[in-house]
Coordinates of C-alpha atoms and ligand atoms in Angstrom, one line a residue:
S211 CA 16.2 31.6 -6.0
D212 CA 12.8 32.3 -4.4
G213 CA 11.1 29.9 -6.8
T214 CA 7.4 29.5 -7.2
F215 CA 4.8 30.1 -4.5
V216 CA 1.6 28.0 -4.3
P217 CA -0.9 28.2 -1.5
A218 CA -0.9 24.5 -0.8
V219 CA 1.5 21.7 -1.7
V220 CA 0.8 18.0 -1.3
V221 CA 3.8 15.7 -1.4
G222 CA 3.0 12.4 -3.0
T223 CA -0.1 11.1 -4.9
G224 CA -1.1 8.0 -2.8
Y225 CA -4.2 7.7 -0.8
G226 CA -3.7 10.3 1.9
A227 CA -2.3 12.8 -0.7
A228 CA -5.2 12.2 -3.1
V229 CA -7.8 12.8 -0.5
S230 CA -6.2 16.0 0.7
A231 CA -5.8 17.4 -2.8
L232 CA -9.4 16.6 -3.8
R233 CA -10.8 18.3 -0.7
L234 CA -8.5 21.3 -1.0
G235 CA -9.4 21.7 -4.6
E236 CA -13.1 21.5 -3.8
A237 CA -12.5 24.2 -1.1
G238 CA -11.1 26.4 -3.9
V239 CA -7.5 26.2 -2.7
S240 CA -4.9 26.2 -5.5
T241 CA -2.9 23.0 -4.8
L242 CA 0.3 21.6 -6.3
M243 CA 1.0 17.8 -5.9
L244 CA 4.6 16.7 -6.2
E245 CA 5.2 13.1 -7.2
M246 CA 8.6 11.4 -7.6
G247 CA 7.2 8.7 -9.9
R248 CA 5.8 8.9 -13.4
L249 CA 2.4 9.4 -14.8
W250 CA 1.2 6.0 -16.1
N251 CA -1.0 6.7 -19.1
Q252 CA 1.2 6.2 -22.2
P253 CA 1.4 2.7 -23.8
G254 CA 4.9 1.4 -24.3
P255 CA 6.2 -0.4 -27.5
D256 CA 4.1 -3.4 -26.6
G257 CA 0.9 -1.4 -26.6
N258 CA 0.5 -1.7 -22.8
V259 CA 1.1 1.0 -20.1
F260 CA 2.5 -1.6 -17.6
S261 CA 4.8 -4.5 -18.3
G262 CA 2.8 -7.2 -16.4
M263 CA 4.1 -9.8 -14.0
L264 CA 5.2 -12.7 -16.2
R265 CA 7.7 -10.8 -18.4
P266 CA 8.6 -7.8 -16.4
D267 CA 10.7 -5.1 -18.1
K268 CA 12.1 -1.7 -16.9
R269 CA 8.6 -0.4 -16.3
S270 CA 8.2 -2.8 -13.4
S271 CA 10.7 -1.5 -11.0
W272 CA 12.0 1.7 -9.4
F273 CA 15.7 2.0 -10.4
K274 CA 16.8 -1.6 -10.2
S275 CA 19.1 -3.6 -12.5
R276 CA 17.1 -6.7 -11.6
T277 CA 13.5 -7.1 -10.6
E278 CA 12.9 -8.1 -7.0
A279 CA 9.6 -10.0 -7.0
P280 CA 8.2 -11.2 -3.6
L281 CA 8.0 -14.8 -4.8
G282 CA 11.2 -15.0 -6.8
S283 CA 11.8 -18.7 -6.5
F284 CA 10.0 -21.9 -7.4
L285 CA 11.7 -25.1 -6.5
W286 CA 14.6 -22.8 -5.6
L287 CA 14.9 -21.6 -9.2
D288 CA 14.9 -17.8 -9.7
V289 CA 12.2 -17.9 -12.3
A290 CA 10.3 -14.7 -11.8
N291 CA 13.1 -12.1 -11.9
R292 CA 14.8 -10.5 -14.9
D293 CA 17.7 -8.2 -15.5
I294 CA 16.4 -4.8 -16.4
E295 CA 17.5 -1.3 -17.2
P296 CA 17.3 1.1 -14.2
Y297 CA 14.2 3.3 -14.7
A298 CA 11.4 5.1 -12.9
G299 CA 9.3 1.9 -12.8
V300 CA 6.2 1.5 -10.8
L301 CA 7.1 -0.8 -7.9
D302 CA 9.9 -0.1 -5.5
R303 CA 11.3 -2.5 -2.9
V304 CA 13.1 -0.5 -0.2
N305 CA 15.6 -2.8 1.4
F306 CA 16.5 -2.2 5.0
D307 CA 18.8 -4.4 7.0
Q308 CA 16.2 -6.9 8.2
M309 CA 12.9 -5.8 6.5
S310 CA 12.1 -5.0 2.9
V311 CA 9.1 -2.7 2.1
Y312 CA 7.3 -2.7 -1.2
V313 CA 5.8 0.6 -2.3
G314 CA 4.3 2.1 -5.4
R315 CA 5.9 4.9 -7.4
G316 CA 3.9 7.0 -9.8
V317 CA 0.7 9.1 -9.9
G318 CA -1.5 7.0 -7.7
G319 CA 1.2 5.7 -5.3
G320 CA 0.4 2.3 -3.9
S321 CA -2.9 2.1 -5.8
L322 CA -1.0 1.4 -9.0
V323 CA 0.6 -1.8 -7.7
N324 CA -1.6 -3.1 -5.0
G325 CA -4.2 -5.9 -5.1
G326 CA -7.1 -3.4 -4.7
M327 CA -8.4 -5.2 -1.6
A328 CA -10.6 -2.6 0.1
V329 CA -11.3 -3.7 3.7
T330 CA -12.9 -1.7 6.4
P331 CA -11.4 -2.8 9.7
R332 CA -13.3 -4.4 12.5
R333 CA -14.6 -1.5 14.6
S334 CA -13.4 -2.9 17.9
Y335 CA -9.9 -3.2 16.6
F336 CA -10.0 0.3 15.1
E337 CA -11.0 1.6 18.5
E338 CA -8.1 -0.3 20.1
V339 CA -5.5 1.1 17.6
L340 CA -6.8 4.7 17.5
P341 CA -8.8 5.2 20.7
Q342 CA -8.7 9.0 20.4
V343 CA -10.6 9.0 17.1
D344 CA -14.4 9.2 17.3
A345 CA -15.3 5.8 15.9
D346 CA -19.0 6.6 15.5
E347 CA -18.1 9.4 13.1
M348 CA -15.6 7.2 11.3
Y349 CA -18.1 4.4 10.7
T350 CA -21.1 6.5 9.9
K351 CA -19.3 9.2 7.8
Y352 CA -15.7 8.8 6.7
F353 CA -15.5 5.0 6.0
P354 CA -18.6 5.2 3.8
R355 CA -17.2 8.3 2.1
A356 CA -13.9 6.6 1.4
N357 CA -15.6 3.4 0.2
S358 CA -17.9 5.2 -2.2
T359 CA -15.2 7.6 -3.6
L360 CA -12.8 4.7 -4.1
R361 CA -15.6 2.8 -5.8
V362 CA -15.3 -0.3 -3.6
K363 CA -17.4 -3.3 -4.7
T364 CA -17.8 -7.0 -3.8
I365 CA -17.7 -9.9 -6.3
D366 CA -20.9 -11.4 -7.6
K367 CA -21.2 -14.5 -5.4
A368 CA -22.9 -16.7 -8.0
W369 CA -20.1 -16.0 -10.5
F370 CA -17.4 -16.6 -7.8
E371 CA -18.9 -20.0 -7.2
E372 CA -18.8 -21.1 -10.9
T373 CA -15.7 -19.5 -12.4
E374 CA -12.5 -21.4 -13.0
W375 CA -10.6 -18.3 -12.2
Y376 CA -11.4 -18.6 -8.4
T377 CA -10.9 -22.4 -8.1
Y378 CA -7.8 -21.6 -6.0
A379 CA -10.0 -19.5 -3.6
R380 CA -12.7 -22.2 -3.3
V381 CA -10.1 -24.9 -2.6
S382 CA -8.6 -22.8 0.2
R383 CA -12.1 -22.1 1.6
R384 CA -12.9 -25.8 1.7
Q385 CA -9.7 -26.6 3.5
A386 CA -10.2 -23.7 6.0
S387 CA -13.7 -25.0 6.6
N388 CA -12.3 -28.5 7.3
A389 CA -10.3 -26.9 10.1
G390 CA -13.4 -25.1 11.5
L391 CA -12.4 -21.7 10.1
S392 CA -14.7 -19.3 8.2
T393 CA -14.0 -17.2 5.2
T394 CA -15.3 -13.8 4.1
F395 CA -15.6 -12.0 0.8
V396 CA -13.0 -9.2 0.4
P397 CA -14.3 -6.1 -1.4
N398 CA -12.1 -4.6 -4.1
V399 CA -11.7 -1.6 -6.3
Y400 CA -11.2 -3.8 -9.3
D401 CA -14.2 -3.5 -11.6
W402 CA -15.8 -7.0 -11.1
D403 CA -18.0 -6.5 -14.2
H404 CA -14.8 -5.9 -16.3
M405 CA -13.3 -9.1 -14.8
R406 CA -16.4 -11.1 -15.9
R407 CA -16.0 -9.6 -19.4
E408 CA -12.4 -10.6 -19.3
A409 CA -13.5 -14.2 -18.6
D410 CA -16.1 -14.0 -21.4
G411 CA -13.5 -12.8 -23.8
T412 CA -15.2 -9.5 -24.4
A413 CA -12.7 -7.3 -22.6
A414 CA -8.9 -7.1 -22.6
R415 CA -7.5 -9.2 -19.8
S416 CA -5.7 -7.8 -16.8
A417 CA -6.7 -9.6 -13.6
L418 CA -7.0 -12.7 -15.7
A419 CA -3.7 -12.1 -17.4
A420 CA -1.7 -12.3 -14.1
E421 CA -1.4 -8.5 -13.8
V422 CA -0.9 -7.0 -10.3
I423 CA 2.2 -5.6 -8.4
Y424 CA 3.7 -4.1 -11.6
G425 CA 0.4 -2.4 -12.5
N426 CA -2.9 -3.4 -14.0
N427 CA -3.4 -2.4 -17.7
H428 CA -7.2 -2.7 -17.3
G429 CA -10.0 -3.0 -14.8
K430 CA -8.5 -1.6 -11.6
V431 CA -9.9 1.7 -10.3
S432 CA -6.6 3.1 -9.1
L433 CA -6.5 6.6 -7.6
D434 CA -5.7 8.2 -10.9
K435 CA -9.2 7.1 -12.0
S436 CA -11.0 8.0 -8.7
Y437 CA -9.7 10.6 -6.2
L438 CA -7.0 12.1 -8.5
A439 CA -9.3 12.4 -11.5
A440 CA -11.8 14.2 -9.3
A441 CA -9.1 16.4 -7.8
L442 CA -7.9 17.5 -11.3
G443 CA -11.6 18.1 -12.1
T444 CA -11.9 20.8 -9.6
G445 CA -9.6 22.9 -11.8
K446 CA -7.5 23.9 -8.7
V447 CA -5.1 21.0 -8.5
T448 CA -2.1 20.3 -10.6
I449 CA 0.4 17.4 -10.5
E450 CA 4.1 17.6 -11.2
T451 CA 5.6 14.2 -11.9
L452 CA 9.2 13.0 -11.5
H453 CA 9.6 15.7 -8.9
Q454 CA 11.1 14.4 -5.6
V455 CA 10.9 16.6 -2.5
K456 CA 14.3 16.5 -0.8
A457 CA 14.3 19.1 1.9
I458 CA 11.8 21.2 3.9
R459 CA 12.6 24.5 5.7
Q460 CA 10.4 27.2 7.1
R461 CA 10.9 30.9 6.3
N462 CA 10.4 33.8 8.8
D463 CA 6.9 34.5 7.5
G464 CA 5.9 30.9 8.3
T465 CA 5.7 29.7 4.8
Y466 CA 7.5 26.4 3.8
L467 CA 10.3 26.2 1.3
L468 CA 10.8 22.9 -0.5
T469 CA 13.9 21.8 -2.3
V470 CA 12.7 19.6 -5.2
E471 CA 14.6 17.6 -7.7
Q472 CA 13.2 17.0 -11.1
K473 CA 14.6 14.0 -13.0
D474 CA 13.9 12.3 -16.3
A475 CA 12.6 8.7 -16.2
G476 CA 16.1 7.4 -16.7
G477 CA 17.2 9.2 -13.5
K478 CA 19.1 12.1 -15.0
L479 CA 18.8 15.3 -12.9
L480 CA 17.0 18.0 -14.9
A481 CA 16.5 20.7 -12.4
T482 CA 16.6 21.6 -8.7
K483 CA 13.7 23.8 -7.8
E484 CA 12.6 25.8 -4.8
I485 CA 8.9 25.8 -4.3
S486 CA 7.2 27.5 -1.4
C487 CA 3.7 27.2 0.1
R488 CA 1.6 28.3 3.1
H489 CA 0.1 24.9 3.8
L490 CA 2.1 21.7 3.4
F491 CA 0.6 18.2 3.4
L492 CA 2.9 15.2 3.5
G493 CA 1.4 12.2 1.8
A494 CA 4.6 10.5 0.7
G495 CA 3.7 7.3 2.6
S496 CA 5.0 5.8 5.8
L497 CA 8.6 5.7 4.5
G498 CA 8.5 8.9 2.5
S499 CA 6.8 11.3 5.0
T500 CA 8.8 9.9 7.9
E501 CA 12.0 10.3 6.0
L502 CA 11.3 13.9 5.1
L503 CA 10.5 14.9 8.7
L504 CA 13.4 13.0 10.2
R505 CA 15.8 14.6 7.7
A506 CA 14.4 18.0 8.5
R507 CA 14.7 17.4 12.3
E508 CA 18.2 16.0 12.1
T509 CA 19.7 18.5 9.7
G510 CA 18.1 21.3 11.6
T511 CA 15.9 22.7 8.9
L512 CA 12.8 22.2 11.1
P513 CA 14.4 22.1 14.5
N514 CA 11.2 22.1 16.6
L515 CA 10.1 18.6 15.4
G516 CA 9.8 16.3 18.3
S517 CA 11.2 12.9 19.3
E518 CA 8.1 11.0 18.2
I519 CA 9.0 11.4 14.5
G520 CA 10.2 8.0 13.3
G521 CA 8.4 5.9 16.0
G522 CA 5.6 3.5 16.0
W523 CA 6.4 1.7 12.8
G524 CA 5.0 -1.8 11.9
P525 CA 4.5 -4.0 8.9
N526 CA 0.8 -4.6 9.8
G527 CA 1.7 -8.1 10.9
N528 CA 2.3 -9.2 7.2
I529 CA 3.5 -12.8 6.8
M530 CA 3.2 -14.7 3.5
T531 CA 3.0 -18.5 3.5
A532 CA 2.1 -21.3 1.1
R533 CA 0.8 -24.8 1.3
A534 CA 1.2 -27.8 -1.0
N535 CA -2.1 -29.5 -1.9
H536 CA -2.7 -33.1 -2.7
V537 CA -2.7 -34.0 -6.4
W538 CA -6.5 -34.4 -6.3
N539 CA -6.9 -30.7 -5.1
P540 CA -5.6 -28.7 -8.1
T541 CA -5.7 -24.9 -7.5
G542 CA -6.0 -24.2 -11.3
S543 CA -3.8 -23.0 -14.0
H544 CA -6.3 -20.1 -14.5
Q545 CA -6.1 -17.8 -11.5
S546 CA -7.5 -14.2 -11.1
S547 CA -4.7 -12.1 -9.8
I548 CA -7.2 -10.1 -7.7
P549 CA -8.0 -11.9 -4.4
A550 CA -11.7 -12.2 -3.5
L551 CA -11.7 -14.2 -0.2
G552 CA -10.1 -14.1 3.2
I553 CA -9.9 -16.5 6.2
D554 CA -11.2 -14.5 9.1
D555 CA -9.9 -15.7 12.5
W556 CA -9.4 -12.3 14.0
D557 CA -11.6 -13.1 16.9
N558 CA -9.3 -15.9 18.0
P559 CA -7.9 -14.5 21.3
D560 CA -4.7 -16.5 21.2
A561 CA -3.6 -15.6 17.7
P562 CA -5.8 -13.2 15.7
V563 CA -5.2 -13.7 11.9
F564 CA -6.9 -12.3 8.8
A565 CA -5.4 -14.2 5.9
E566 CA -6.1 -13.4 2.3
I567 CA -6.3 -16.2 -0.1
A568 CA -3.7 -15.0 -2.6
P569 CA -3.3 -16.2 -6.2
L570 CA -0.2 -17.7 -7.7
P571 CA -1.0 -16.9 -11.3
A572 CA 1.9 -18.9 -12.9
G573 CA -0.2 -20.0 -15.9
L574 CA 0.3 -23.7 -15.0
E575 CA -1.0 -26.0 -12.3
T576 CA 1.1 -25.7 -9.1
W577 CA -1.1 -27.2 -6.5
V578 CA 0.0 -24.3 -4.3
S579 CA -2.3 -22.4 -1.9
L580 CA -0.7 -19.0 -1.2
Y581 CA -1.7 -16.6 1.6
L582 CA -1.0 -13.1 2.9
A583 CA -1.6 -13.3 6.6
I584 CA -2.3 -10.1 8.6
T585 CA -1.5 -10.8 12.2
K586 CA -1.5 -8.8 15.4
N587 CA 2.1 -8.2 16.4
P588 CA 2.8 -5.7 19.2
E589 CA 6.4 -5.2 18.1
R590 CA 7.3 -1.8 16.7
G591 CA 10.2 -0.4 14.7
T592 CA 11.9 3.0 14.6
F593 CA 13.3 5.1 11.8
V594 CA 16.6 6.8 12.4
Y595 CA 18.3 9.3 10.2
D596 CA 21.5 8.0 8.5
A597 CA 23.5 11.2 7.8
A598 CA 26.1 9.5 5.6
E599 CA 23.4 8.1 3.2
D600 CA 21.0 11.0 3.8
R601 CA 18.2 8.6 4.3
A602 CA 15.9 7.1 6.9
D603 CA 17.0 3.8 8.2
L604 CA 14.6 1.3 9.8
R605 CA 15.5 -0.3 13.1
W606 CA 13.6 -3.5 12.9
T607 CA 14.9 -7.0 13.5
R608 CA 13.7 -10.4 12.2
E609 CA 13.1 -11.5 15.8
Q610 CA 10.5 -8.8 16.1
N611 CA 8.5 -10.7 13.5
A612 CA 8.5 -13.9 15.6
P613 CA 5.0 -13.2 17.1
A614 CA 3.6 -12.7 13.6
V615 CA 5.1 -15.9 12.3
A616 CA 3.8 -17.8 15.4
A617 CA 0.3 -16.5 14.8
A618 CA 0.3 -17.4 11.1
K619 CA 1.8 -20.8 11.9
S620 CA -0.9 -21.6 14.5
L621 CA -3.6 -21.0 11.9
F622 CA -1.9 -22.8 9.0
D623 CA -0.8 -25.7 11.2
R624 CA -4.5 -26.2 11.9
I625 CA -5.4 -26.1 8.2
N626 CA -2.5 -28.5 7.4
R627 CA -3.6 -31.0 10.1
A628 CA -7.2 -31.0 9.0
N629 CA -6.2 -31.6 5.4
T630 CA -3.1 -33.7 5.9
T631 CA -1.1 -31.2 3.8
M632 CA 2.2 -29.4 4.4
Y633 CA 3.9 -26.1 3.8
R634 CA 5.9 -25.2 0.7
Y635 CA 9.4 -24.3 1.6
D636 CA 10.8 -23.2 -1.8
L637 CA 8.9 -20.1 -2.7
F638 CA 10.5 -17.4 -0.5
G639 CA 14.1 -17.3 -1.5
K640 CA 17.0 -19.6 -1.7
Q641 CA 16.9 -21.1 1.8
L642 CA 14.2 -23.5 3.1
K643 CA 11.5 -21.3 4.4
A644 CA 7.7 -21.7 5.0
F645 CA 7.0 -18.1 6.2
A646 CA 8.1 -15.0 4.5
D647 CA 8.9 -12.7 7.4
D648 CA 11.4 -10.3 5.8
F649 CA 9.2 -8.2 3.6
C650 CA 5.9 -6.4 3.8
Y651 CA 3.3 -4.6 1.7
H652 CA 1.6 -2.6 4.5
P653 CA 4.1 -0.2 6.1
L654 CA 2.3 1.8 8.7
G655 CA 3.5 4.4 11.2
G656 CA 6.5 6.7 11.6
C657 CA 4.5 9.8 12.3
V658 CA 1.8 8.5 14.6
L659 CA -1.5 10.3 15.1
G660 CA -1.7 11.9 18.5
K661 CA 2.1 11.5 19.0
A662 CA 4.1 13.0 16.2
T663 CA 1.0 15.0 15.3
D664 CA -2.1 16.2 17.0
N665 CA -5.4 14.2 16.7
Y666 CA -5.9 15.5 13.1
G667 CA -2.4 15.1 11.6
R668 CA -1.0 18.5 12.4
V669 CA 2.7 18.0 13.0
T670 CA 3.7 18.9 16.5
G671 CA 5.9 22.0 16.7
Y672 CA 4.8 23.6 13.5
E673 CA 1.7 25.3 12.1
N674 CA 0.2 24.5 8.7
L675 CA 2.3 21.3 8.4
Y676 CA 0.3 18.1 8.1
V677 CA 0.8 14.3 7.7
T678 CA -2.0 12.7 5.8
D679 CA -0.9 9.1 5.0
G680 CA -0.2 5.6 6.4
S681 CA 2.5 7.0 8.7
L682 CA -0.3 8.2 11.0
I683 CA -1.4 4.6 11.8
P684 CA 0.6 3.0 14.6
G685 CA 1.9 -0.1 12.9
S686 CA -1.2 -2.3 12.6
I687 CA -4.8 -2.1 11.6
G688 CA -5.7 -5.8 11.2
V689 CA -6.8 -5.6 7.6
N690 CA -5.4 -4.3 4.3
P691 CA -4.8 -0.6 5.1
F692 CA -5.8 1.7 2.3
V693 CA -9.5 2.2 3.2
T694 CA -8.4 3.2 6.7
I695 CA -5.7 5.5 5.3
T696 CA -8.3 7.1 3.0
A697 CA -11.0 7.5 5.6
L698 CA -8.7 8.9 8.2
A699 CA -7.4 11.4 5.6
E700 CA -11.0 12.4 4.9
R701 CA -11.6 13.1 8.5
N702 CA -8.5 15.0 9.1
V703 CA -8.5 17.2 6.0
E704 CA -12.2 18.2 6.7
R705 CA -11.1 19.6 10.0
V706 CA -7.9 21.2 8.8
I707 CA -9.7 23.0 5.9
R708 CA -12.4 24.2 8.2
E709 CA -10.1 25.4 11.0
D710 CA -6.7 26.2 9.4
V711 CA -7.2 26.9 5.7
K712 CA -10.6 28.7 5.8
D713 CA -10.7 31.5 3.4
S714 CA -7.0 32.3 3.4
H715 CA -6.3 31.1 -0.2
R716 CA -9.5 31.5 -2.1
D717 CA -9.4 33.6 -5.2
Ligands
FDA280 P1 1.5 5.7 -0.9 O1 2.7 4.8 -0.7 O2 0.3 5.1 -1.6 O3 1.9 7.0 -1.7 C1 3.1 7.7 -1.5 C2 3.5 8.4 -2.8 O4 4.4 9.4 -2.5 C3 4.1 7.5 -3.8 O5 3.5 7.7 -5.0 C4 5.6 7.9 -3.8 O6 6.2 7.8 -5.0 C5 5.5 9.4 -3.4 N1 6.7 9.9 -2.7 C6 7.4 9.4 -1.7 N2 8.3 10.2 -1.3 C7 8.3 11.3 -2.1 C8 9.0 12.5 -2.1 N3 10.1 12.7 -1.3 N4 8.7 13.4 -3.1 C9 7.7 13.2 -4.0 N5 6.9 12.0 -3.9 C10 7.2 11.1 -3.0 N6 -3.4 -2.2 0.6 C11 -4.7 -2.5 0.7 O7 -5.5 -1.9 1.4 N7 -5.2 -3.5 -0.2 C12 -4.4 -4.2 -1.0 O8 -4.8 -5.1 -1.7 C13 -3.0 -3.9 -1.0 N8 -2.1 -4.6 -1.7 C14 -0.8 -4.2 -1.8 C15 0.1 -4.8 -2.8 C16 1.4 -4.3 -3.0 C17 2.3 -5.0 -3.9 C18 1.8 -3.2 -2.2 C19 3.2 -2.6 -2.4 C20 0.9 -2.6 -1.3 C21 -0.3 -3.1 -1.1 N9 -1.2 -2.5 -0.2 C22 -2.5 -2.9 -0.2 C23 -0.8 -1.3 0.6 C24 -1.3 0.0 0.1 O9 -1.0 0.2 -1.3 C25 -0.6 1.1 0.9 O10 -1.0 0.9 2.3 C26 -1.0 2.5 0.5 O11 -0.7 2.7 -0.8 C27 -0.3 3.6 1.4 O12 -0.9 4.8 1.1 P2 -0.2 6.2 1.5 O13 -1.1 7.3 1.2 O14 0.3 6.0 2.8 O15 1.1 6.3 0.5

């Protein structure tokens, strides 16, 4: 069938997608967002929208029969994971041969599952990673716009110093300082005032109830409460959920025709739809947007796509590690699940590292200090199309993560030496392992700005086809990426609306 025509389609509802939809809506362009995940606004039988981390149920995971938590083990016991019914849950772990990638599924994409850390990259590193982007304009206009629209805030420092919920962060700060390392407060989109009320007992607990990665029931300003709420408020944007874009082709008149599968939350196919549009914005994330374009190139539906599609992928140097503290240095049985502090050693020329001090909110004293280190690893992976499975496969080997492990190790060896402490080896799977080098939270690249696209995300070889998300960033940004993804999308869509969309769709 010819299906429905809409002027603009945005695939996905994560950061890049949400920015694009809001600005298109404000420009008066009727825009349809297609999201493969659910809308997360209805409480389940327990009265909560999300299942939480300590007793995850089917809402936690994207079509798995057992949860796949990043820290599945403790003393080699598989304590955190549960058998569940396959369902359109909020967190997916996409398992490639030698790298697993965590992503969010649902209206809000990664903002539903992430830790909310909202960090603007160091300008010098931004300039190194994206030299063709005008940094002045980014740092005076688009980063401030992204931070204010996302509602980024920093913790009240006096409260941080006194609350038991950040004992773990203060312990790690002292130990970093013993090694001559400095820490910095990490801004967040979690509502810090709400968190204080959680501590006072005057608000329902989320950050203080070990909620993160499977969704926060309260307190976090995820995209559905910021950009997407504003987008819907323009009256020009609509969102279809449980709609997955499978194929993209172009018709003779230049419009795009999408094949879209609609399922129910249990995975049953309800309909296969054809939806067409003039302007197509891909915001399906590094994995999603890259897969859609690779499939289109390799199956010949968009034959003019270039060889750069699929290249320049990296895990943002992500390495998790943990240290065992002495018995006189407890990290607290009460831990806020929202990180507030990072160890900043990015200016170290031998091994730049920015390491978030992460919680281990187990509800009991563990004496563990946990970290997510962001390192500078020049290695890059490549996506290739696997025709038999009809999916993008990631070419990335464990050895490629060796530079990242070495950088993290050099920093935490210093901390261990200064504090006569050691690593924990039992947290990252069944084998002895101090560094988790086989999964990441920060997939970046696949459709790199200036390579697979022009300098504003216009896909090379096609008109009116855009990439708007983390796949534009070539594998590394040195800090948690969503503020950069948001700011870059702001910059790109402003140009695209002005030059390409103009008055073509206004009513
Ligand atoms: P994003 O992945 O957000 O959105 C893509 C959307 O498209 C998803 O909703 C997906 O379901 C949908 N989609 C994909 N394919 C589709 C298709 N074919 N059809 C329809 N829909 C499709 N970052 C940070 O800055 N601070 C932090 O604290 C954290 N913490 C963190 C924790 C965890 C557990 C994770 C998994 C990730 C983080 N991150 C993070 C990373 C951050 O969440 C991530 O970088 C961004 O969400 C990426 O934004 P994008 O716009 O690229 O896509």
